XYZ file of C-alpha atoms in Angstrom:
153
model
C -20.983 -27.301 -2.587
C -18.873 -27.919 -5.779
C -17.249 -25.155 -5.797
C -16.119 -24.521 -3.004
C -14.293 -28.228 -2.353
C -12.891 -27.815 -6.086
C -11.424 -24.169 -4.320
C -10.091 -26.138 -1.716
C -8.637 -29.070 -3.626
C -6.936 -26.807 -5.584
C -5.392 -24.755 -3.563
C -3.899 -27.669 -1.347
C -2.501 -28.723 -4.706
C -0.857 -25.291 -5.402
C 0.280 -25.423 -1.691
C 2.161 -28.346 -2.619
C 3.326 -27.513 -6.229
C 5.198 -24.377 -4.427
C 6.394 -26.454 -1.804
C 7.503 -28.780 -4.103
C 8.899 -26.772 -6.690
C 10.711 -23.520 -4.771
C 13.583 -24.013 -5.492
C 13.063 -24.204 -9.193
C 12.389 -20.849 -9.424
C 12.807 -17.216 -7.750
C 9.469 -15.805 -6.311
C 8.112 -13.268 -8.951
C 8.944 -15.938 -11.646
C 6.316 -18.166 -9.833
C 3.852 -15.215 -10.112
C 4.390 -14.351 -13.785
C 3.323 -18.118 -14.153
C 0.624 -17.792 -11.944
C -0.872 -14.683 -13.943
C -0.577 -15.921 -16.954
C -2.492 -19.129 -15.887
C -4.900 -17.514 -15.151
C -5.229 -14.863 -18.048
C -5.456 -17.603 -20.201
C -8.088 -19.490 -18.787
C -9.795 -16.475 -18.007
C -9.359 -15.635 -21.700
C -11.257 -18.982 -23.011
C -13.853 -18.519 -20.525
C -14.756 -14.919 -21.545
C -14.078 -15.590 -25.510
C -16.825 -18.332 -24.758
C -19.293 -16.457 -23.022
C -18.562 -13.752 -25.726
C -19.579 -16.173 -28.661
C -22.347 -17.824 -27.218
C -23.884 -14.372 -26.266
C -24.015 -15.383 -22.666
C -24.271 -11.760 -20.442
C -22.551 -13.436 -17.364
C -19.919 -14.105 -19.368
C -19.978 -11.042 -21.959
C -16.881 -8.692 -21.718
C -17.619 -5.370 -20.684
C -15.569 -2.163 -20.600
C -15.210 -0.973 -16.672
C -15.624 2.204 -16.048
C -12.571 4.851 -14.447
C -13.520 3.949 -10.670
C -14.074 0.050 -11.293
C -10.640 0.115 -13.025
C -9.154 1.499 -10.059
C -10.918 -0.964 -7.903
C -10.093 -3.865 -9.803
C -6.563 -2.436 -10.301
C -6.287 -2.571 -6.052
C -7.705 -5.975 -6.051
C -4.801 -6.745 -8.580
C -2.272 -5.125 -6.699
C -3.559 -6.456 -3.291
C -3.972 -10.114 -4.640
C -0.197 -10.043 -6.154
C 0.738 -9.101 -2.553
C -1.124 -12.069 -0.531
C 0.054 -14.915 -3.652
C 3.628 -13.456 -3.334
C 3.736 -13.566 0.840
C 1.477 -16.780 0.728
C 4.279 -18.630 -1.694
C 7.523 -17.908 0.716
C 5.581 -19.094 3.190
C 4.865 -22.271 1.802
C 8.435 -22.020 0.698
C 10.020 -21.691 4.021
C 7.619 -24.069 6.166
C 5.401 -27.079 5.287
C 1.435 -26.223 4.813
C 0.780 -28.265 8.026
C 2.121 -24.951 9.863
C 0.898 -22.305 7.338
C -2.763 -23.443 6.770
C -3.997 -22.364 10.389
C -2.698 -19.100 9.651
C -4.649 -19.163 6.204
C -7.943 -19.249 8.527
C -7.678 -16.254 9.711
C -9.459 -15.126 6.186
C -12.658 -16.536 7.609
C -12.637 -13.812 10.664
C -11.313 -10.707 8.244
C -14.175 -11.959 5.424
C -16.603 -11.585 8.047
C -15.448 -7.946 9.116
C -14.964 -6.781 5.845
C -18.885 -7.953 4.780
C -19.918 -6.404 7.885
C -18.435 -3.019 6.960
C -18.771 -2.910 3.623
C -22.087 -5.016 2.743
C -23.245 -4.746 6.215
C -23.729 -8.618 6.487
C -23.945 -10.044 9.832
C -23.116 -13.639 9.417
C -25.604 -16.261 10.555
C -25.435 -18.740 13.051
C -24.964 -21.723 11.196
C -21.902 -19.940 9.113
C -20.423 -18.519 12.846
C -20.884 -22.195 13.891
C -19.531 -23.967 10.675
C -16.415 -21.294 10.437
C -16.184 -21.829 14.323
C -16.037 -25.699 13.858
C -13.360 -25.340 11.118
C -10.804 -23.144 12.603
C -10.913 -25.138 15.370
C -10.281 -28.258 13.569
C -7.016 -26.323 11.754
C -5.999 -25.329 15.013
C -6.333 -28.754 16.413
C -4.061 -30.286 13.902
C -1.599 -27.821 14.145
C -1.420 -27.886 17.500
C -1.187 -31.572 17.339
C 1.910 -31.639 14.593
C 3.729 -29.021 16.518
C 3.379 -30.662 19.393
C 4.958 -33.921 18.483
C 7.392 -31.757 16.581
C 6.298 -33.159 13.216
C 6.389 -29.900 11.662
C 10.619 -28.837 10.639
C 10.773 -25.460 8.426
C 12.952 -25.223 5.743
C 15.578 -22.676 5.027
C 15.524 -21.802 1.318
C 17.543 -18.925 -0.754
């Protein structure tokens, strides 16, 4: 259960960084930052696992079709970061974050068709219980016209 509320708690922290920051800098200068973040860290992780012999976290050379599937996750990823960030640069994360649930429903058709995992019960009921509690609050801010989208270059 770490994990996944240190996922959460940091991605409503870069919600709010790119909120807070857009107008700092244009969009793909955000994502040059946001790669190299993350090649860096990624870097000391590996150069760790690498030194202490650890095969989790040993390097390994990916063959031509896992190159081109990592090179479409790449590609893809770049995509959803860059759409994700003008979002959260034209309208607070109170209106984008019930969009952002929609992941639950394609994550379950994607396992279905590509690992053939039917979701259990308790995960329908636990995603069920959490979109509706998005939903609910956006609903709720919209409704007493809370929310007010920016307009940004």
């Amino acid at each position: 259960a770490l994990f996944p509320a240190l996922a959460a708690l940091l991605h409503g922290t870069s919600g709010m960084m790119v909120r807070r920051w857009s107008g700092l800098a244009p969009l793909p200068l955000f994502q040059i930052y946001t790669a190299m973040v993350g090649i860096a860290i990624t870097t000391i992780i590996l150069t760790g696992g690498w030194f202490m012999a650890t095969p989790e976290l040993t390097p390994i050379i990916p063959s031509l079709w896992e190159f081109t599937l990592l090179s479409l996750i790449g590609l893809v990823s770049m995509a959803s970061t860059m759409t994700l960030t003008q979002a959260l640069r034209l309208a607070p994360p109170s209106l984008i974050s019930p969009l952002l649930y929609i992941k639950i429903v394609w994550s379950s058709i994607i396992g279905y068709i590509i690992f053939d995992y039917i979701p259990s019960f308790r995960t329908v009921t636990g995603a069920t219980l959490v979109i509706s509690a998005g939903l609910f609050v956006w609903w709720h801010e919209t409704r007493n016209n809370k929310i007010q989208p920016s307009v940004t270059k």
